[in-house]
Structure formats: structure tokens, C-alpha cells
Coordinates of C-alpha atoms and ligand atoms in Angstrom, one line a residue:
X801 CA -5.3 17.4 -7.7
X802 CA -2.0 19.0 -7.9
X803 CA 1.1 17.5 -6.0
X804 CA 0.7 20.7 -3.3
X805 CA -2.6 20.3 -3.3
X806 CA -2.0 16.6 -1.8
X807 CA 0.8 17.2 0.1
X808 CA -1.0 20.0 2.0
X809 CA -4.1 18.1 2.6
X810 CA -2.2 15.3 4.3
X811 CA 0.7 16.7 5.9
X812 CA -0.3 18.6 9.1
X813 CA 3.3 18.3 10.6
X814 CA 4.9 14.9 10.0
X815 CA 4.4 12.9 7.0
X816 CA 5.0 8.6 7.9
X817 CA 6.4 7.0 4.9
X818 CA 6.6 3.7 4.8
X819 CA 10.4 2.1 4.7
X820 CA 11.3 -1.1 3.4
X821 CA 14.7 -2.5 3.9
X822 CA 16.8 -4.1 1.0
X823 CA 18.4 -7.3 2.3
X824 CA 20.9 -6.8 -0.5
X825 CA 22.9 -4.8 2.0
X826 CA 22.2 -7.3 4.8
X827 CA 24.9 -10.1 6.2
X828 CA 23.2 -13.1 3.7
X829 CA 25.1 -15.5 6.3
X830 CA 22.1 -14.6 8.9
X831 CA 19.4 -13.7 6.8
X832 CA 17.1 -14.4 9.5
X833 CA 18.2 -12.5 11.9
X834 CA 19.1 -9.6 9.4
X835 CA 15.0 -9.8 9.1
X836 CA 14.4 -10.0 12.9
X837 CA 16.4 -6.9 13.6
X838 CA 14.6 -4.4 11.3
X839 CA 11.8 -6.0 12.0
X840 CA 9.8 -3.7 15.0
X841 CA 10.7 -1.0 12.7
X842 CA 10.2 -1.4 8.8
X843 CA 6.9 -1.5 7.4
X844 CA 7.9 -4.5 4.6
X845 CA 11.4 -6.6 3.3
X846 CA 12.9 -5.6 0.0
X847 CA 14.7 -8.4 -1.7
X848 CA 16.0 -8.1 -4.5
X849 CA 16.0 -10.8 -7.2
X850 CA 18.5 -11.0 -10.1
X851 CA 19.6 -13.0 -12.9
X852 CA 22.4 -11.7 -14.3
X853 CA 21.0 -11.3 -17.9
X854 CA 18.4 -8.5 -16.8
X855 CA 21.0 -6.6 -14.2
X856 CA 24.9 -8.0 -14.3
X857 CA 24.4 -9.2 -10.9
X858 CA 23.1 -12.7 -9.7
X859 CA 21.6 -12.9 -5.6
X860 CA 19.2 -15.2 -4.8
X861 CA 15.6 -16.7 -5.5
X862 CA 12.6 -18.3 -4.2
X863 CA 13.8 -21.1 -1.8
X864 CA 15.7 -18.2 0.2
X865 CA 12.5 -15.7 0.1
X866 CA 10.8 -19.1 1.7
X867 CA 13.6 -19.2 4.4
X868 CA 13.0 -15.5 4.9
X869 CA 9.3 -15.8 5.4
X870 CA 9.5 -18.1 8.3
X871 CA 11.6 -15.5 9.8
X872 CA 9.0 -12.3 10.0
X873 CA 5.0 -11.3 9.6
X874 CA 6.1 -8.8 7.7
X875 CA 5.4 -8.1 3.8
X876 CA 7.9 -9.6 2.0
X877 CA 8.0 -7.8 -1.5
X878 CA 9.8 -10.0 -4.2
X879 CA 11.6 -7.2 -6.8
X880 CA 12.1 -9.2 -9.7
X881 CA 15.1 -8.0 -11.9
X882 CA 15.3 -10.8 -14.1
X883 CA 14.4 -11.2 -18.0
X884 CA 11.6 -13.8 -18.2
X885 CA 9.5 -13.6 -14.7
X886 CA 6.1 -15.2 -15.4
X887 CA 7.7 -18.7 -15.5
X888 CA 8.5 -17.8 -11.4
X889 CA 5.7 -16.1 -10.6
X890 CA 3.9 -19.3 -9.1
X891 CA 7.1 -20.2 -7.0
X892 CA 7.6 -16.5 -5.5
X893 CA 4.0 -16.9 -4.5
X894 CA 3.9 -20.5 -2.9
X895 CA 7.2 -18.8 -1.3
X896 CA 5.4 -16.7 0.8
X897 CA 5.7 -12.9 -1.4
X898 CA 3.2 -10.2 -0.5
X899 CA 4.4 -8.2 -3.5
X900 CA 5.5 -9.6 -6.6
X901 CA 7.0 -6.6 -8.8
X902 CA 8.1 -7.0 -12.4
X903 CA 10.1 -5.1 -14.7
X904 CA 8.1 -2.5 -17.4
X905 CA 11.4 -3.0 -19.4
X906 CA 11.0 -7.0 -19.0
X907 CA 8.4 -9.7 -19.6
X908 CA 5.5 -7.2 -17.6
X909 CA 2.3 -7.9 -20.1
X910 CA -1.0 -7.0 -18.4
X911 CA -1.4 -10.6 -18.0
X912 CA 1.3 -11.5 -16.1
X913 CA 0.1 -8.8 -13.7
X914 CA -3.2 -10.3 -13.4
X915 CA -1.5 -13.6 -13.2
X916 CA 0.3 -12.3 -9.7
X917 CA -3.0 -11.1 -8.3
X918 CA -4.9 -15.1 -9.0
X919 CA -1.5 -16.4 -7.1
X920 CA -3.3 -13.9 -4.0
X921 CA 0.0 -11.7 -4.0
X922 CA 0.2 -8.2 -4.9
X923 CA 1.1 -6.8 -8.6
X924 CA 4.2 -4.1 -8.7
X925 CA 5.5 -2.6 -11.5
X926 CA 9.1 -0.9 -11.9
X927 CA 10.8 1.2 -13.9
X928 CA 14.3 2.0 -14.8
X929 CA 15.9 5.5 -14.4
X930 CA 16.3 5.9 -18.3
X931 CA 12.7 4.5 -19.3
X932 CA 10.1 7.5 -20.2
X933 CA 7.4 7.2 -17.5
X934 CA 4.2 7.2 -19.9
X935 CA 6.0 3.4 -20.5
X936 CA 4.2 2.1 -16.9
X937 CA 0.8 4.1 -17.8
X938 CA -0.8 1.1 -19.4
X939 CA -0.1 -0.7 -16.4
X940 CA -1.5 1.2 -13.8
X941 CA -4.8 0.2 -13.4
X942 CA -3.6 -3.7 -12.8
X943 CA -1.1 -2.7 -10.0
X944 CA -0.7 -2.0 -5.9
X945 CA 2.8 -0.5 -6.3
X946 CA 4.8 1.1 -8.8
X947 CA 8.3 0.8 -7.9
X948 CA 10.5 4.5 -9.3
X949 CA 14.3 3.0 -9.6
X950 CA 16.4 5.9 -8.7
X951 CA 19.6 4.0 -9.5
X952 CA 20.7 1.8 -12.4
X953 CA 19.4 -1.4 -10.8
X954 CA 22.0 -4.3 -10.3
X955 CA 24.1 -2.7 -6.8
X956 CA 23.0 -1.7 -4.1
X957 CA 25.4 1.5 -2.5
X958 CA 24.5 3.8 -5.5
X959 CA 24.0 7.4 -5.6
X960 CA 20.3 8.6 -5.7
X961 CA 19.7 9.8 -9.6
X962 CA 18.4 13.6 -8.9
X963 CA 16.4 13.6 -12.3
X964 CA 14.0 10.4 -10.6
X965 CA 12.0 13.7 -8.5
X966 CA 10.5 14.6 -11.4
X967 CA 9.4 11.3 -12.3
X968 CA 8.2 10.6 -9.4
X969 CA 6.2 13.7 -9.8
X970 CA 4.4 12.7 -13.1
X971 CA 3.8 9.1 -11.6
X972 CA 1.9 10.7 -8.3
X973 CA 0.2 13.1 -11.0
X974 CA -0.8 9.8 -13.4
X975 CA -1.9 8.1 -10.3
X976 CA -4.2 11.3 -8.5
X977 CA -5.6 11.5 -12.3
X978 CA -7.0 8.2 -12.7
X979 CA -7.9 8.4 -8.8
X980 CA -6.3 5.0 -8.3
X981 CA -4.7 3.1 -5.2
X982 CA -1.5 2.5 -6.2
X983 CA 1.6 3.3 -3.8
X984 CA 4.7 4.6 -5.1
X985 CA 8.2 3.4 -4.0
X986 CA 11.4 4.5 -4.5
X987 CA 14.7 2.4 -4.8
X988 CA 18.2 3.1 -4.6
X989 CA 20.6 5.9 -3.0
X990 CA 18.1 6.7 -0.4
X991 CA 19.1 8.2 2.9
X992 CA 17.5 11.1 5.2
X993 CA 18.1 14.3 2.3
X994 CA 16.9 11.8 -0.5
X995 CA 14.2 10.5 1.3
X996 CA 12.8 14.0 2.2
X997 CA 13.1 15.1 -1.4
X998 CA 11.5 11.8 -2.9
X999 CA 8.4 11.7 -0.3
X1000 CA 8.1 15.5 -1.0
X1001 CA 8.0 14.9 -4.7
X1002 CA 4.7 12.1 -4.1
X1003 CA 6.5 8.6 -2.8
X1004 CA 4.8 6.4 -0.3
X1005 CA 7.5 3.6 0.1
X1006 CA 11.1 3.9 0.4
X1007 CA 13.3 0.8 0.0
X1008 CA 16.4 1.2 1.9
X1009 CA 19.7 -0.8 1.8
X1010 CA 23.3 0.6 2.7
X1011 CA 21.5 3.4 4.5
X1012 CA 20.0 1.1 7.0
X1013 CA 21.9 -1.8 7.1
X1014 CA 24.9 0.0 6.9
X1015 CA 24.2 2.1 10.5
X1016 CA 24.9 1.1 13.3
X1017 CA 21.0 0.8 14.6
X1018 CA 19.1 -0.3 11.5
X1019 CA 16.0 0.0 13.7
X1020 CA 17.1 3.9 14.4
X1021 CA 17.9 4.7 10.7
X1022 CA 14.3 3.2 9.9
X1023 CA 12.5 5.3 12.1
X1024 CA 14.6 8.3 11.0
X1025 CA 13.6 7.8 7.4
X1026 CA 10.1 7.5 8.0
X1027 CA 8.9 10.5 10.1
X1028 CA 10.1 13.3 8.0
X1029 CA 8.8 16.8 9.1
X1030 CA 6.7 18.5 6.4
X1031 CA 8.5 21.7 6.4
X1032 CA 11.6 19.6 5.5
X1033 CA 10.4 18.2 2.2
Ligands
LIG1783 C1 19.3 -2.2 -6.7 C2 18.2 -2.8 -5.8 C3 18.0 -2.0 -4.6 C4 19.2 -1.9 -3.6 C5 19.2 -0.5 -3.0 O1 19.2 -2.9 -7.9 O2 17.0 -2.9 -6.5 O3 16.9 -2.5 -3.8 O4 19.2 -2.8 -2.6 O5 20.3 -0.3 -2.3 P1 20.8 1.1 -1.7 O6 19.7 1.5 -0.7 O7 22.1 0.7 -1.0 O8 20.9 2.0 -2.8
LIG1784 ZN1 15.2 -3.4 -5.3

């Protein structure tokens, strides 16, 4: 089925994406409440992991996630920017992660991604801007998300990388082919014009820093982002 095809068959007048917020732009000296406030709103928590080998930019790990979790119902999805993940993968897990996503350009064999569905969390898979797209193909049939990096990863407050509609494009098309269930999410730069263009273009999820946490109603800029009209995208 071709991207219009898809579009038109589920967008009568509003399409709901689903928005996750990246508590790399919340205030990390009230991470709980950071959570509680989006909370009514977002559909999942974005936090970001990083080692500063993978990205140059160190944040924070399991034990936090674990603080996090007893802070919201919501699915917590662990993006992993760091080198060597599989040694983690069992303490993201026992942590309370709903979504454990690893890097194509790190340590993401196919068994690794089997190894996050026996811990009972869900598989993601991510990509870098630069990295050709046929890289996550292999991939696909282990996996519940892939997540499209629209910006270099490392910083949150980027600008959205225009060339990542494409991609997103062939990934939806890769994903209607094999006819699998795999959502697609989008991270970095996004705010209302990105968002339309990215959900247009085939994504499901969009994770969300500055643009929410950075408002003055982070439970307003959510719902904003999610219930784009189709004639907009
Ligand atoms: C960047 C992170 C993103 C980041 C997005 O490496 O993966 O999740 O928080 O931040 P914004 O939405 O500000 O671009
Ligand atoms: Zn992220």
C-alpha cells in the first residue's frame, strides 16, 4: 500500500499521534513531578540514556528510570544511546522499561533484540540521521518500534533535519511491505509544523522535549501535537 493509500484509509479528519515527552528537557531536580505533569496527556516517557562514548553527552541510567517508574502508569521507553547496551539490558528491565530501544549503529544484533523481548519489555530500534535506512531492515521483524532520529542525537533543543521525511517515508513503506506491527517514532526538533509533516510522511510516535517542556502548559503542547487535522499534513 502506498503512503496515500494509508493515510487516506485512516484519516477521516484528525489523525491522534501518539506523543511522548523527553525528560531531557524536564527540571531533573523534580523528575517526579516533571512525570506527573504530562502525565494526563502523553501517551509514554522518553528518557534518554547516554554514555558519553556513543553521543558526547552523559544523563542518567537505570536507578533513575526506577525512581521514575514509581512516579506514573505510563510506558516508560528507555532510548539507549550508549556503545555496549546488552550488558544493561536486564537492569533497564528489572527498572521498570516498557520499551527498551537500541542503536542500529551500536551493539543492536538480532539477539540482543530477542534478549529485550525474554526480559518481557518491548524491542526498539533507532537510527541516526546519516545512517542509510536499508541498515534497520534486518531488524524489523524482531521490533515494536523503530525510533527515526531527526537530529544528531546527544542535545535535546535541535532543529528538525528536513531530509528525515523521506526516511520516514521508506521506513512506513518497509513496514506496509512486510505487513508488520511496528510503530514508527520520531525524535528531535519536533514541534506543531514538524510534527504535521513527520505524521504526514508515516510516523506514529513523536517524542517531544523543548517543545513541551519548554511551554508553558506541557499538558496543552501535548494535546496540540497529537490531534493534527489531516488537511494539515
Ligand atoms: C536527543 C534525544 C531526544 C531529545 C529531543 O539525543 O534523543 O530525545 O530529548 O529533544 P528535543 O525535542 O528538544 O529536540
Ligand atoms: Zn531520545
Amino acid at each position: 500500500m502506498s503512503i496515500n493509500n494509508y493515510l487516506n484509509k485512516y484519516c477521516r479528519s484528525w489523525i491522534m499521534a501518539k506523543v511522548s515527552p523527553s525528560i531531557l528537557a524536564a527540571d531533573f531536580s523534580s523528575l517526579g513531578k516533571e512525570v506527573y505533569r504530562v502525565g494526563k496527556a502523553a501517551d509514554m516517557i522518553h528518557f534518554d540514556v547516554m554514555d558519553g562514548l556513543f553521543v558526547p553527552n552523559i544523563t542518567f541510567g537505570p536507578a533513575v528510570l526506577a525512581s521514575i517508574r514509581r512516579h506514573t502508569a505510563l510506558p516508560i521507553e528507555a532510548h539507549l544511546m550508549i556503545q555496549k547496551p546488552s550488558g544493561f539490558l536486564d537492569r533497564f528491565a528489572v527498572s521498570g522499561a516498557t520499551f527498551i530501544t537500541v542503536h542500529v549503529e551500536a551493539d543492536s544484533s538480532i539477539r540482543t533484540l530477542k534478549r529485550i523481548r525474554e526480559l518481557g519489555a518491548l524491542p526498539g530500534i533507532a537510527l541516526n540521521p546519516s545512517t542509510p535506512v536499508s541498515a534497520v531492515k534486518p531488524a524489523l521483524g524482531h521490533v515494536s518500534l523503530v525510533l527515526v532520529m531527526t537530529v544528531n542525537p546527544g542535545f535535546g533543543g535541535q532543529g528538525f533535519i528536513m531530509s528525515s521525511i523521506s526516511r520516514i517515508r521508506q521506513i512506513r513503506s518497509m513496514i506496509l511491505e512486510q505487513d508488520l506491527d511496528v510503530l514508527i517514532e520520531v525524535d528531535g526538533g519536533i514541534n506543531l509544523d514538524t510534527a504535521k509533516k513527520a505524521v504526514g510522511a508515516g510516523a506514529d510516535v513523536l517524542v517531544a522535549g523543548s517543545y513541551v517542556y519548554g511551554s508553558r502548559n506541557p499538558a496543552q503542547a501535548i494535546n496540540a501535537l497529537k490531534k493534527l487535522k489531516c488537511k494539515d499534513i
